[in-house]
Amino acid sequence: MTRDDFWVILAECTPPTGPDDDCDELTARLSRLPPQEIVAFDRHLTDLRLAAHRVDLWGAAYLINAGSSDDGFEYFRCWLVGQGREVYEAALDDPDSLAGYGPVRSCILDGSDECECEGFMYTPNRAYEGIMGHDLPEGAGEYPRLGEIRDFSDVEEMRRHYPRLSALLDDADARS
């Protein structure tokens, strides 16, 4: 399975909608693949999550979800990959670009579900276990260094790094 194949499979499924989404549609889609393809899908998912393990994306997650713990950032990255190639790559190029993405706008402006999805990272294992009767083989990958951690609670610093997301938060505050 190539990286392009990975993205095609995701495009065939509804993106994760929030923290309680079990991603059953993706699990069913993966269950139709041979086991070795599910393993490859999981490796791509792991690589993409690790590539998004960056302090600038953590800051965006912090603003979008009104805070972001270590686990919350992991679930945000799962959600981000699940939104598809275009959204994911745009966010890696410029995390503040997420301010223009509908689900992020809804999260901030309407207080809808957080932009997180823990269940997304378990979909390959659920599909594999359904076919093989046991868990996926252990994956590889190490978290890259984040770089200098920003003070996410420093409003002015966050405004400098994320002007569009900060403007959305200002709009949300003005509405309440």
PDB file of C-alpha atoms in Angstrom:
ATOM      1  CA  MET A   1       0.000   0.000   0.000  1.00  0.00           C
ATOM      2  CA  THR A   2       1.370   3.375  -0.996  1.00  0.00           C
ATOM      3  CA  ARG A   3       0.781   6.636   0.810  1.00  0.00           C
ATOM      4  CA  ASP A   4      -1.541   7.616  -2.038  1.00  0.00           C
ATOM      5  CA  ASP A   5      -3.542   4.412  -1.456  1.00  0.00           C
ATOM      6  CA  PHE A   6      -3.805   5.354   2.223  1.00  0.00           C
ATOM      7  CA  TRP A   7      -5.274   8.749   1.343  1.00  0.00           C
ATOM      8  CA  VAL A   8      -7.690   7.209  -1.173  1.00  0.00           C
ATOM      9  CA  ILE A   9      -9.071   4.877   1.493  1.00  0.00           C
ATOM     10  CA  LEU A  10      -9.573   7.802   3.859  1.00  0.00           C
ATOM     11  CA  ALA A  11     -11.305   9.806   1.116  1.00  0.00           C
ATOM     12  CA  GLU A  12     -13.806   6.955   0.702  1.00  0.00           C
ATOM     13  CA  CYS A  13     -14.895   7.267   4.351  1.00  0.00           C
ATOM     14  CA  THR A  14     -16.544   9.957   6.413  1.00  0.00           C
ATOM     15  CA  PRO A  15     -13.924  11.912   8.388  1.00  0.00           C
ATOM     16  CA  PRO A  16     -13.958  11.519  12.184  1.00  0.00           C
ATOM     17  CA  THR A  17     -16.464  13.905  13.703  1.00  0.00           C
ATOM     18  CA  GLY A  18     -15.289  14.133  17.285  1.00  0.00           C
ATOM     19  CA  PRO A  19     -13.951  12.414  20.374  1.00  0.00           C
ATOM     20  CA  ASP A  20     -16.705   9.790  20.559  1.00  0.00           C
ATOM     21  CA  ASP A  21     -16.520   8.708  16.907  1.00  0.00           C
ATOM     22  CA  ASP A  22     -15.579   5.004  16.701  1.00  0.00           C
ATOM     23  CA  CYS A  23     -14.824   5.302  12.961  1.00  0.00           C
ATOM     24  CA  ASP A  24     -16.861   2.185  12.198  1.00  0.00           C
ATOM     25  CA  GLU A  25     -17.034   3.057   8.494  1.00  0.00           C
ATOM     26  CA  LEU A  26     -13.240   3.106   8.221  1.00  0.00           C
ATOM     27  CA  THR A  27     -12.950  -0.096  10.246  1.00  0.00           C
ATOM     28  CA  ALA A  28     -15.392  -1.819   7.873  1.00  0.00           C
ATOM     29  CA  ARG A  29     -13.462  -0.511   4.848  1.00  0.00           C
ATOM     30  CA  LEU A  30     -10.141  -1.743   6.243  1.00  0.00           C
ATOM     31  CA  SER A  31     -11.706  -5.119   7.091  1.00  0.00           C
ATOM     32  CA  ARG A  32     -12.092  -5.760   3.361  1.00  0.00           C
ATOM     33  CA  LEU A  33      -8.312  -5.553   2.857  1.00  0.00           C
ATOM     34  CA  PRO A  34      -5.770  -8.360   3.177  1.00  0.00           C
ATOM     35  CA  PRO A  35      -4.045  -8.346   6.597  1.00  0.00           C
ATOM     36  CA  GLN A  36      -0.715  -7.109   5.197  1.00  0.00           C
ATOM     37  CA  GLU A  37      -2.494  -4.078   3.697  1.00  0.00           C
ATOM     38  CA  ILE A  38      -4.041  -3.249   7.076  1.00  0.00           C
ATOM     39  CA  VAL A  39      -0.553  -3.392   8.603  1.00  0.00           C
ATOM     40  CA  ALA A  40       0.699  -1.040   5.890  1.00  0.00           C
ATOM     41  CA  PHE A  41      -2.240   1.323   6.487  1.00  0.00           C
ATOM     42  CA  ASP A  42      -1.375   1.384  10.188  1.00  0.00           C
ATOM     43  CA  ARG A  43       2.267   2.210   9.397  1.00  0.00           C
ATOM     44  CA  HIS A  44       1.217   5.147   7.228  1.00  0.00           C
ATOM     45  CA  LEU A  45      -1.126   6.341   9.970  1.00  0.00           C
ATOM     46  CA  THR A  46       1.681   6.133  12.536  1.00  0.00           C
ATOM     47  CA  ASP A  47       4.120   7.976  10.256  1.00  0.00           C
ATOM     48  CA  LEU A  48       1.612  10.772   9.614  1.00  0.00           C
ATOM     49  CA  ARG A  49       0.775  11.143  13.303  1.00  0.00           C
ATOM     50  CA  LEU A  50       4.487  11.342  14.105  1.00  0.00           C
ATOM     51  CA  ALA A  51       5.091  13.911  11.345  1.00  0.00           C
ATOM     52  CA  ALA A  52       2.400  16.085  12.945  1.00  0.00           C
ATOM     53  CA  HIS A  53       4.025  15.844  16.399  1.00  0.00           C
ATOM     54  CA  ARG A  54       5.148  19.465  16.321  1.00  0.00           C
ATOM     55  CA  VAL A  55       4.861  22.309  18.779  1.00  0.00           C
ATOM     56  CA  ASP A  56       3.211  24.606  16.215  1.00  0.00           C
ATOM     57  CA  LEU A  57       0.413  22.073  15.711  1.00  0.00           C
ATOM     58  CA  TRP A  58       0.100  21.572  19.451  1.00  0.00           C
ATOM     59  CA  GLY A  59      -0.471  25.301  19.822  1.00  0.00           C
ATOM     60  CA  ALA A  60      -3.216  25.151  17.201  1.00  0.00           C
ATOM     61  CA  ALA A  61      -4.800  22.175  18.989  1.00  0.00           C
ATOM     62  CA  TYR A  62      -4.640  24.115  22.255  1.00  0.00           C
ATOM     63  CA  LEU A  63      -6.578  27.021  20.759  1.00  0.00           C
ATOM     64  CA  ILE A  64      -9.065  24.896  18.830  1.00  0.00           C
ATOM     65  CA  ASN A  65      -9.942  22.586  21.713  1.00  0.00           C
ATOM     66  CA  ALA A  66      -9.668  25.136  24.536  1.00  0.00           C
ATOM     67  CA  GLY A  67      -6.655  23.295  25.898  1.00  0.00           C
ATOM     68  CA  SER A  68      -4.699  20.215  24.917  1.00  0.00           C
ATOM     69  CA  SER A  69      -2.998  17.676  27.170  1.00  0.00           C
ATOM     70  CA  ASP A  70      -0.433  15.184  25.855  1.00  0.00           C
ATOM     71  CA  ASP A  71      -3.221  12.701  25.172  1.00  0.00           C
ATOM     72  CA  GLY A  72      -5.455  15.418  23.753  1.00  0.00           C
ATOM     73  CA  PHE A  73      -2.720  16.371  21.304  1.00  0.00           C
ATOM     74  CA  GLU A  74      -2.381  12.722  20.240  1.00  0.00           C
ATOM     75  CA  TYR A  75      -6.137  12.545  19.610  1.00  0.00           C
ATOM     76  CA  PHE A  76      -6.032  15.872  17.748  1.00  0.00           C
ATOM     77  CA  ARG A  77      -3.360  14.478  15.417  1.00  0.00           C
ATOM     78  CA  CYS A  78      -5.518  11.392  14.819  1.00  0.00           C
ATOM     79  CA  TRP A  79      -8.457  13.651  14.001  1.00  0.00           C
ATOM     80  CA  LEU A  80      -6.243  15.766  11.736  1.00  0.00           C
ATOM     81  CA  VAL A  81      -5.056  12.790   9.675  1.00  0.00           C
ATOM     82  CA  GLY A  82      -8.650  11.593   9.459  1.00  0.00           C
ATOM     83  CA  GLN A  83      -9.733  14.862   7.850  1.00  0.00           C
ATOM     84  CA  GLY A  84      -7.857  13.873   4.706  1.00  0.00           C
ATOM     85  CA  ARG A  85      -4.785  14.783   2.744  1.00  0.00           C
ATOM     86  CA  GLU A  86      -5.691  18.370   1.814  1.00  0.00           C
ATOM     87  CA  VAL A  87      -6.524  19.481   5.359  1.00  0.00           C
ATOM     88  CA  TYR A  88      -3.604  17.551   6.866  1.00  0.00           C
ATOM     89  CA  GLU A  89      -0.987  18.906   4.455  1.00  0.00           C
ATOM     90  CA  ALA A  90      -2.325  22.469   4.718  1.00  0.00           C
ATOM     91  CA  ALA A  91      -2.111  22.247   8.516  1.00  0.00           C
ATOM     92  CA  LEU A  92       1.463  20.998   8.348  1.00  0.00           C
ATOM     93  CA  ASP A  93       2.346  23.909   6.040  1.00  0.00           C
ATOM     94  CA  ASP A  94       0.500  26.433   8.218  1.00  0.00           C
ATOM     95  CA  PRO A  95      -1.341  25.310  11.372  1.00  0.00           C
ATOM     96  CA  ASP A  96      -3.252  28.609  11.424  1.00  0.00           C
ATOM     97  CA  SER A  97      -4.894  27.547   8.124  1.00  0.00           C
ATOM     98  CA  LEU A  98      -7.196  25.358  10.230  1.00  0.00           C
ATOM     99  CA  ALA A  99      -9.134  28.535  11.065  1.00  0.00           C
ATOM    100  CA  GLY A 100     -10.735  28.267   7.622  1.00  0.00           C
ATOM    101  CA  TYR A 101     -11.780  24.628   7.991  1.00  0.00           C
ATOM    102  CA  GLY A 102     -15.486  24.101   8.737  1.00  0.00           C
ATOM    103  CA  PRO A 103     -15.246  21.612  11.620  1.00  0.00           C
ATOM    104  CA  VAL A 104     -12.648  23.788  13.372  1.00  0.00           C
ATOM    105  CA  ARG A 105     -14.835  26.868  12.926  1.00  0.00           C
ATOM    106  CA  SER A 106     -17.786  24.931  14.371  1.00  0.00           C
ATOM    107  CA  CYS A 107     -15.714  23.741  17.304  1.00  0.00           C
ATOM    108  CA  ILE A 108     -14.623  27.262  18.183  1.00  0.00           C
ATOM    109  CA  LEU A 109     -17.675  29.322  17.215  1.00  0.00           C
ATOM    110  CA  ASP A 110     -20.488  26.914  18.072  1.00  0.00           C
ATOM    111  CA  GLY A 111     -18.867  24.911  20.857  1.00  0.00           C
ATOM    112  CA  SER A 112     -19.427  21.675  18.939  1.00  0.00           C
ATOM    113  CA  ASP A 113     -17.360  18.539  19.575  1.00  0.00           C
ATOM    114  CA  GLU A 114     -13.641  18.912  20.072  1.00  0.00           C
ATOM    115  CA  CYS A 115     -11.392  18.288  17.096  1.00  0.00           C
ATOM    116  CA  GLU A 116     -10.060  15.040  18.521  1.00  0.00           C
ATOM    117  CA  CYS A 117     -10.645  11.369  17.767  1.00  0.00           C
ATOM    118  CA  GLU A 118      -8.908   8.723  19.839  1.00  0.00           C
ATOM    119  CA  GLY A 119     -10.832   5.916  18.140  1.00  0.00           C
ATOM    120  CA  PHE A 120      -9.302   6.762  14.761  1.00  0.00           C
ATOM    121  CA  MET A 121      -5.898   5.388  15.749  1.00  0.00           C
ATOM    122  CA  TYR A 122      -7.446   2.051  16.726  1.00  0.00           C
ATOM    123  CA  THR A 123      -9.287   1.397  13.461  1.00  0.00           C
ATOM    124  CA  PRO A 124      -6.478  -0.596  11.812  1.00  0.00           C
ATOM    125  CA  ASN A 125      -6.152  -2.812  14.884  1.00  0.00           C
ATOM    126  CA  ARG A 126      -9.906  -3.366  15.101  1.00  0.00           C
ATOM    127  CA  ALA A 127     -10.012  -4.408  11.435  1.00  0.00           C
ATOM    128  CA  TYR A 128      -6.923  -6.613  11.752  1.00  0.00           C
ATOM    129  CA  GLU A 129      -8.145  -8.266  14.936  1.00  0.00           C
ATOM    130  CA  GLY A 130     -11.488  -8.981  13.265  1.00  0.00           C
ATOM    131  CA  ILE A 131      -9.719 -10.874  10.502  1.00  0.00           C
ATOM    132  CA  MET A 132      -6.755 -12.442  12.300  1.00  0.00           C
ATOM    133  CA  GLY A 133      -8.110 -12.862  15.825  1.00  0.00           C
ATOM    134  CA  HIS A 134      -5.207 -10.984  17.434  1.00  0.00           C
ATOM    135  CA  ASP A 135      -3.690  -7.503  17.577  1.00  0.00           C
ATOM    136  CA  LEU A 136      -1.596  -5.903  14.870  1.00  0.00           C
ATOM    137  CA  PRO A 137       2.149  -6.477  15.123  1.00  0.00           C
ATOM    138  CA  GLU A 138       3.883  -3.791  17.184  1.00  0.00           C
ATOM    139  CA  GLY A 139       4.492  -0.699  15.103  1.00  0.00           C
ATOM    140  CA  ALA A 140       7.652   1.312  15.024  1.00  0.00           C
ATOM    141  CA  GLY A 141       8.303   4.982  15.223  1.00  0.00           C
ATOM    142  CA  GLU A 142       9.620   7.458  17.701  1.00  0.00           C
ATOM    143  CA  TYR A 143       8.167  10.811  18.542  1.00  0.00           C
ATOM    144  CA  PRO A 144      10.283  13.559  17.037  1.00  0.00           C
ATOM    145  CA  ARG A 145      11.502  16.360  19.251  1.00  0.00           C
ATOM    146  CA  LEU A 146       8.886  19.064  19.576  1.00  0.00           C
ATOM    147  CA  GLY A 147      11.252  21.975  19.714  1.00  0.00           C
ATOM    148  CA  GLU A 148      10.824  24.894  22.052  1.00  0.00           C
ATOM    149  CA  ILE A 149       7.522  24.695  23.887  1.00  0.00           C
ATOM    150  CA  ARG A 150       5.472  27.853  23.684  1.00  0.00           C
ATOM    151  CA  ASP A 151       3.495  29.291  26.542  1.00  0.00           C
ATOM    152  CA  PHE A 152       0.091  28.364  25.152  1.00  0.00           C
ATOM    153  CA  SER A 153      -1.616  30.430  27.844  1.00  0.00           C
ATOM    154  CA  ASP A 154       0.185  33.624  26.705  1.00  0.00           C
ATOM    155  CA  VAL A 155      -2.599  35.268  24.692  1.00  0.00           C
ATOM    156  CA  GLU A 156      -0.340  37.739  22.910  1.00  0.00           C
ATOM    157  CA  GLU A 157       2.169  35.072  21.900  1.00  0.00           C
ATOM    158  CA  MET A 158      -0.647  32.897  20.579  1.00  0.00           C
ATOM    159  CA  ARG A 159      -2.049  35.858  18.609  1.00  0.00           C
ATOM    160  CA  ARG A 160       1.360  36.325  16.946  1.00  0.00           C
ATOM    161  CA  HIS A 161       1.612  32.672  15.942  1.00  0.00           C
ATOM    162  CA  TYR A 162      -2.067  32.019  15.162  1.00  0.00           C
ATOM    163  CA  PRO A 163      -3.765  35.259  14.085  1.00  0.00           C
ATOM    164  CA  ARG A 164      -6.692  33.573  12.291  1.00  0.00           C
ATOM    165  CA  LEU A 165      -7.429  31.061  15.051  1.00  0.00           C
ATOM    166  CA  SER A 166      -7.140  33.838  17.635  1.00  0.00           C
ATOM    167  CA  ALA A 167      -9.581  35.974  15.627  1.00  0.00           C
ATOM    168  CA  LEU A 168     -12.053  33.070  15.663  1.00  0.00           C
ATOM    169  CA  LEU A 169     -11.731  32.845  19.432  1.00  0.00           C
ATOM    170  CA  ASP A 170     -12.341  36.590  19.674  1.00  0.00           C
ATOM    171  CA  ASP A 171     -15.492  36.150  17.539  1.00  0.00           C
ATOM    172  CA  ALA A 172     -16.667  33.334  19.804  1.00  0.00           C
ATOM    173  CA  ASP A 173     -16.069  35.471  22.900  1.00  0.00           C
ATOM    174  CA  ALA A 174     -17.988  38.378  21.331  1.00  0.00           C
ATOM    175  CA  ARG A 175     -20.964  36.084  20.697  1.00  0.00           C
ATOM    176  CA  SER A 176     -21.215  34.999  24.333  1.00  0.00           C
TER     177      SER A 176
END
